[in-house]
Amino acid sequence: MRENTDIKGIYVALEDFLERLPLNPPAYSVPCPSDDSPLRRFVALQKNALLVLGPRRLPPTHTPGSNSYTSISILTSVGFRNLEISDYICAARKLRPDVVIGCADIVYGEARAKLGLKRKEKMGERTLAWTKALLTEFQEEQESSDTKPTIWAPILPIGGEMQRELLEYLEEAVVLGDVGGLIIYDIGGIDAIPASLTTLPRLAFTEPRGPHMILDEIALGIDIFSLPFLNAATDAGVALTFRFPVPSHGKGQQPKTVLGLDMLSPQYITDLAPLETDCDCYACAQHHCAFVQHLLSANEMLGWVLLQVHNHAIADAFFTGIRTSIANVTYADDCTAFEKTYERELPIGTGVGPRIRGYQFQPSGVTMKKPNPSAYKKLQEPELLSDNGTLEESLISPSVYARDLEEMGFAKQS
């Protein structure tokens, strides 16, 4: 990934490193000089890449528990638990990332639209208290410290009046140089930002579903994005193919062009073309569609790795094109051409991806189905029995000798 992509920063969620109490994950024990970050060494990240630490992964898994005035609810590798705000601040001091994301009392999912007045007041009060605790802790460090991280503060999706005290406190903190950026959880929250904070960079945790939403949010003032849809597309076996600005030969095509290709489609079984003709990433330069299709069909992890390299290369080119378009003062026209050329939604891939990890599905109660199919079945199950009730012999042993299989060759077309 380092050699074949232009990824300039990564976001790391603390909940991915936590297990049981006491709070002492292995990342804390990495040998590290005082001018370096233990977390950077633990994840093997090069020094010229931005390292961002936040409490929860993106997108976060909904938790059955709720936040309190001193903690937030998280999902670790061993289940749900509460992370004390003081423990998060301690982790930020020990791990020494470049940027620390301030904790916010956020309600996720459909419940956000149903929040009452009292719940919104609690969100503002808790987030203000947590932000004060974080900034106060790092204000005590020496100004000349090379490892002092930059604090990025949250803007809540509850309107400006409901978080007026938080915004006033952030205005004072910016004057002191304690806040280096803002976190936007809902694009409507931009309207709540006071004029004195408009110069700060804005990182969106809005979970855009595709490139069209990214273009819309850039027009509204977002500077940096997290892109969960890249991982989702890769897991689904989709190779992204969109370009910005739209190449002259593709503008205004009817019907609109798809944003990606389902690499598990049978049409790619014998396709020796690269995933994208104009892409020079490692996957496109060294392999072809048929090879990637075979890997995905065989559930080989390399297939998803190659897709991820390619999809990140497409995202890199996309944002490079955006910066060029803004510099050329053609952004609005280029967005219009993109809207006319490409479908709005990403294609729905037929792949299921690698085995689903716990943080990739949302809990729905004790009766929810297992997220992963069983790898093995009992031989006595009805679908494995013949008409007379006996096991099919072909299910137990191959119908040819091993010598014949070796001569024929494995995974070869006869």
XYZ file of C-alpha atoms in Angstrom:
414
model
C 0.000 0.000 0.000
C 2.830 2.417 0.839
C 4.569 1.886 -2.497
C 1.482 1.825 -4.710
C -0.836 4.411 -3.159
C -0.526 8.015 -2.082
C -2.173 7.678 1.326
C -0.999 10.612 3.423
C -2.696 9.752 6.688
C -4.662 7.131 8.601
C -7.366 7.221 11.248
C -6.978 4.836 14.188
C -9.792 4.054 16.632
C -8.797 3.428 20.230
C -11.598 0.886 20.685
C -9.774 -1.429 18.242
C -6.926 -1.788 20.739
C -8.889 -2.214 23.955
C -9.861 -5.517 25.514
C -10.365 -6.130 29.203
C -9.565 -3.995 32.198
C -7.105 -2.796 33.367
C -6.596 -0.546 30.375
C -3.148 -1.591 29.168
C -3.174 -2.511 25.459
C 0.049 -3.760 23.796
C 0.433 -0.447 21.915
C 1.265 1.198 25.258
C 4.314 -1.037 25.707
C 6.023 -0.431 22.359
C 9.640 0.697 22.932
C 9.829 4.225 21.607
C 12.040 7.303 22.034
C 10.478 10.399 23.533
C 10.294 12.179 20.171
C 8.307 9.425 18.444
C 4.826 7.923 18.719
C 4.331 4.408 20.144
C 1.136 4.120 18.105
C 2.977 5.020 14.890
C 5.518 2.295 15.580
C 2.819 -0.194 16.547
C 0.970 0.213 13.223
C 4.244 0.580 11.239
C 3.279 3.959 9.775
C 5.927 6.080 8.088
C 6.812 9.383 9.735
C 5.602 11.583 6.880
C 2.011 10.285 7.165
C -0.565 11.951 9.401
C -1.668 9.800 12.351
C -5.131 10.586 13.724
C -6.495 9.010 16.924
C -10.202 8.890 17.741
C -12.274 6.971 20.287
C -14.499 5.059 17.825
C -14.001 3.436 14.426
C -15.666 4.749 11.284
C -18.454 4.005 10.793
C -19.142 3.152 14.443
C -21.184 0.155 15.505
C -24.338 1.073 17.394
C -24.021 0.081 21.048
C -26.880 -1.040 23.311
C -25.499 1.053 26.155
C -25.602 4.837 26.275
C -22.991 7.450 27.030
C -22.716 8.955 30.502
C -21.265 12.227 31.784
C -17.869 10.542 32.259
C -17.741 7.851 29.551
C -18.758 6.817 26.054
C -20.070 3.420 24.973
C -17.747 1.472 22.640
C -17.358 -1.975 21.052
C -14.057 -3.766 21.707
C -12.839 -7.117 20.434
C -14.362 -8.781 23.500
C -17.702 -6.980 23.550
C -19.388 -3.749 24.544
C -18.015 -1.626 27.349
C -17.691 1.979 28.460
C -14.556 4.012 27.858
C -13.902 6.610 30.515
C -13.027 10.021 29.120
C -10.044 10.155 31.485
C -8.765 6.856 30.026
C -9.088 8.237 26.495
C -7.091 11.333 27.445
C -4.470 9.108 29.079
C -4.272 7.013 25.905
C -3.763 10.145 23.789
C -0.850 11.191 26.009
C 0.784 7.762 25.875
C 0.261 7.038 22.168
C 1.226 10.562 20.995
C -0.552 10.757 17.612
C -0.386 13.837 15.394
C -4.078 14.644 15.831
C -6.431 13.747 18.687
C -10.163 13.765 17.961
C -12.185 15.195 20.811
C -14.940 12.986 22.212
C -18.510 13.917 21.295
C -21.811 12.722 22.701
C -23.237 11.559 19.367
C -26.392 9.560 18.698
C -26.066 7.430 15.563
C -28.599 6.068 13.114
C -32.268 6.884 12.811
C -32.525 7.802 16.490
C -30.709 11.078 15.775
C -33.762 12.474 13.981
C -35.948 11.707 17.016
C -33.853 13.461 19.666
C -35.767 15.492 22.212
C -34.788 18.844 23.657
C -33.405 17.421 26.904
C -31.240 14.870 25.068
C -29.783 17.614 22.863
C -28.997 19.683 25.955
C -27.142 16.710 27.425
C -25.165 16.317 24.205
C -23.988 19.908 24.440
C -23.174 19.723 28.155
C -21.257 16.451 27.945
C -19.292 17.394 24.841
C -18.323 20.726 26.392
C -17.106 19.026 29.574
C -15.133 16.408 27.636
C -13.577 19.036 25.356
C -12.508 21.135 28.331
C -10.923 18.115 30.011
C -8.968 17.198 26.875
C -7.704 20.714 26.163
C -6.825 21.354 29.809
C -4.744 18.188 29.931
C -2.628 19.134 26.926
C -2.331 22.803 27.855
C 0.027 21.701 30.626
C 2.559 20.345 28.132
C 5.449 22.531 27.065
C 4.781 24.591 23.965
C 8.093 23.447 22.466
C 7.195 19.762 22.722
C 7.560 18.097 19.316
C 5.165 15.313 20.288
C 2.307 17.521 21.485
C -0.682 16.549 19.323
C -3.149 18.891 17.704
C -6.668 18.758 19.143
C -9.606 18.728 16.725
C -12.903 19.593 18.402
C -16.393 18.319 17.499
C -19.287 20.347 16.125
C -22.540 18.660 17.171
C -25.476 18.052 14.798
C -27.948 19.904 17.024
C -27.907 23.500 15.771
C -25.932 26.491 16.960
C -28.113 27.627 19.867
C -28.096 24.200 21.581
C -24.278 24.174 21.636
C -23.676 27.891 22.118
C -21.469 27.387 25.209
C -19.349 24.825 23.366
C -18.832 27.159 20.396
C -17.935 30.095 22.659
C -15.386 27.946 24.457
C -13.878 26.829 21.142
C -13.566 30.453 20.035
C -11.488 31.180 23.133
C -9.416 28.014 22.620
C -8.619 28.962 19.013
C -7.233 32.309 20.168
C -4.922 30.413 22.533
C -3.908 28.018 19.775
C -5.334 24.956 21.529
C -7.678 23.804 18.736
C -6.354 22.951 15.284
C -9.445 21.700 13.467
C -13.134 20.831 13.594
C -15.012 17.536 13.294
C -18.319 17.678 11.415
C -20.821 14.879 12.145
C -23.626 16.243 9.996
C -23.295 18.502 6.992
C -25.997 20.748 8.433
C -23.686 21.477 11.365
C -21.574 23.768 9.187
C -24.176 26.501 9.581
C -23.507 26.543 13.328
C -19.804 27.387 12.938
C -19.120 30.993 14.020
C -17.024 33.281 11.820
C -13.989 33.067 14.102
C -13.764 29.290 13.510
C -14.223 29.276 9.730
C -10.475 29.283 9.073
C -9.981 25.907 10.778
C -9.809 22.763 8.618
C -12.914 20.582 8.739
C -12.871 16.793 8.861
C -16.188 15.147 7.953
C -17.452 12.080 9.804
C -20.590 12.213 7.678
C -20.081 8.786 6.036
C -20.628 9.803 2.383
C -22.107 6.982 0.287
C -20.240 7.873 -2.884
C -18.311 10.516 -4.845
C -21.382 12.678 -5.541
C -21.868 13.315 -1.813
C -18.184 14.185 -1.483
C -18.467 16.802 -4.211
C -21.598 18.238 -2.578
C -19.942 18.484 0.831
C -16.789 20.092 -0.581
C -19.001 22.784 -2.088
C -20.417 23.362 1.408
C -16.989 23.731 3.010
C -15.645 20.299 4.001
C -11.860 19.887 3.644
C -11.037 16.299 4.705
C -13.067 13.090 4.472
C -13.238 9.623 5.920
C -14.398 7.189 3.228
C -15.984 4.011 4.639
C -17.551 3.319 1.228
C -14.093 2.394 -0.126
C -13.901 -0.589 2.221
C -17.541 -1.456 1.575
C -16.964 -1.461 -2.197
C -13.872 -3.636 -1.849
C -15.653 -6.150 0.384
C -18.496 -6.333 -2.153
C -16.048 -7.065 -4.969
C -16.583 -3.717 -6.720
C -13.741 -2.057 -8.637
C -14.302 1.702 -8.723
C -13.939 3.362 -12.139
C -15.064 7.014 -11.812
C -12.881 9.979 -12.775
C -12.944 13.682 -11.889
C -13.003 15.824 -13.896
C -14.865 13.630 -16.360
C -12.693 12.785 -19.416
C -13.835 14.677 -22.500
C -14.770 11.468 -24.335
C -17.142 10.409 -21.546
C -19.070 13.598 -20.751
C -22.845 13.367 -20.760
C -23.045 9.703 -21.763
C -26.542 8.217 -21.857
C -27.363 6.037 -20.090
C -25.214 7.254 -17.228
C -21.954 5.433 -16.525
C -21.703 3.191 -13.462
C -19.278 4.187 -10.697
C -17.744 0.721 -10.484
C -17.684 -2.838 -11.789
C -18.841 -5.987 -10.013
C -15.744 -8.145 -10.428
C -17.630 -11.320 -9.479
C -19.751 -11.041 -12.616
C -19.224 -14.009 -15.000
C -18.365 -11.597 -17.826
C -14.890 -11.097 -16.306
C -13.939 -14.775 -16.134
C -11.954 -14.537 -19.394
C -11.380 -10.756 -19.502
C -7.650 -10.052 -19.795
C -8.040 -6.259 -19.621
C -7.010 -4.280 -16.512
C -9.625 -3.232 -13.980
C -9.530 0.298 -15.426
C -7.893 1.195 -18.731
C -6.515 4.571 -17.610
C -5.371 3.418 -14.156
C -1.670 2.836 -13.466
C -2.025 1.292 -9.996
C -0.257 -1.953 -9.107
C -3.383 -4.076 -9.589
C -4.049 -2.705 -13.084
C -0.393 -2.695 -14.153
C 0.387 -6.251 -13.031
C -2.897 -8.169 -13.232
C -6.134 -8.399 -15.212
C -9.834 -8.757 -14.524
C -9.877 -12.543 -14.977
C -7.203 -13.030 -12.318
C -8.961 -10.793 -9.805
C -12.285 -12.486 -10.571
C -10.724 -15.897 -9.946
C -9.232 -14.773 -6.628
C -12.547 -13.362 -5.415
C -14.463 -16.459 -6.527
C -11.984 -18.636 -4.641
C -12.224 -16.394 -1.527
C -8.510 -15.637 -1.732
C -7.548 -12.633 0.402
C -5.209 -11.394 -2.340
C -8.269 -10.578 -4.443
C -9.553 -8.055 -1.899
C -6.030 -6.690 -1.386
C -5.660 -5.943 -5.109
C -9.129 -4.381 -5.188
C -8.291 -2.199 -2.202
C -5.067 -0.993 -3.829
C -6.995 -0.151 -6.991
C -9.882 1.577 -5.191
C -7.482 3.719 -3.162
C -5.702 4.694 -6.382
C -9.048 5.767 -7.867
C -9.770 7.832 -4.729
C -6.294 9.413 -4.914
C -6.860 10.423 -8.545
C -10.357 11.688 -7.658
C -9.093 14.092 -4.992
C -6.140 15.158 -7.150
C -8.638 16.096 -9.845
C -10.721 18.024 -7.301
C -7.722 20.100 -6.196
C -6.816 20.813 -9.811
C -10.400 21.781 -10.621
C -10.574 24.201 -7.688
C -7.233 25.742 -8.692
C -8.510 26.224 -12.251
C -11.788 27.764 -10.985
C -13.802 25.151 -12.904
C -15.136 23.193 -9.935
C -18.819 24.017 -10.392
C -18.799 23.135 -14.105
C -16.838 19.935 -13.466
C -19.337 18.877 -10.786
C -22.211 19.444 -13.210
C -20.497 17.296 -15.843
C -19.832 14.577 -13.248
C -23.499 14.586 -12.193
C -24.637 14.214 -15.805
C -22.161 11.426 -16.578
C -22.174 9.060 -13.582
C -24.922 7.295 -11.679
C -25.509 8.653 -8.205
C -25.286 5.381 -6.264
C -22.467 2.857 -6.178
C -23.274 -0.511 -7.777
C -24.395 -3.294 -5.469
C -21.727 -5.988 -5.614
C -22.585 -9.668 -5.400
C -19.632 -10.497 -3.177
C -19.877 -10.922 0.569
C -16.239 -10.091 1.288
C -14.012 -11.808 3.837
C -15.626 -13.239 6.932
C -17.460 -10.414 8.689
C -15.798 -9.022 11.777
C -17.825 -8.012 14.791
C -17.656 -4.287 14.063
C -19.051 -4.749 10.527
C -22.627 -5.566 11.449
C -25.123 -3.838 13.626
C -26.569 -5.788 16.579
C -30.326 -6.301 16.351
C -31.113 -8.280 19.481
C -30.652 -11.793 20.796
C -32.549 -13.372 17.875
C -30.347 -11.947 15.095
C -28.912 -14.392 12.574
C -25.254 -15.372 12.488
C -23.401 -12.883 10.244
C -21.170 -15.564 8.700
C -22.339 -18.830 7.099
C -21.090 -22.033 8.672
C -17.884 -23.258 7.045
C -18.831 -26.926 7.580
C -22.067 -28.878 7.699
C -23.007 -32.146 9.326
C -22.959 -35.096 6.939
C -26.382 -36.205 8.156
C -28.119 -32.993 7.096
C -31.063 -33.673 4.703
C -29.595 -31.869 1.683
C -26.578 -34.203 1.756
C -28.647 -37.396 1.649
C -29.649 -39.254 -1.494
C -33.215 -40.334 -2.290
C -32.835 -43.552 -0.326
C -31.549 -41.760 2.779
C -27.856 -42.678 2.391
C -24.968 -40.283 2.054
C -23.914 -39.389 -1.459
C -20.568 -41.086 -2.085
C -19.279 -38.127 -4.099
C -19.670 -35.933 -1.026
C -17.342 -38.155 0.988
C -14.584 -39.029 -1.474
C -13.523 -37.859 -4.952
C -14.569 -39.923 -7.941
C -11.030 -40.124 -9.395
C -7.639 -41.215 -8.139
C -5.073 -38.712 -6.867
C -2.702 -39.697 -9.705
C -5.315 -38.724 -12.273
C -5.898 -35.391 -10.524
C -2.177 -34.635 -10.613
C -1.958 -35.415 -14.327
C -5.046 -33.335 -15.083
C -3.883 -30.409 -12.939
C -5.810 -28.469 -10.341
C -7.903 -25.373 -11.160
C -7.274 -25.866 -14.863
C -9.835 -25.903 -17.600
C -10.063 -29.353 -19.199
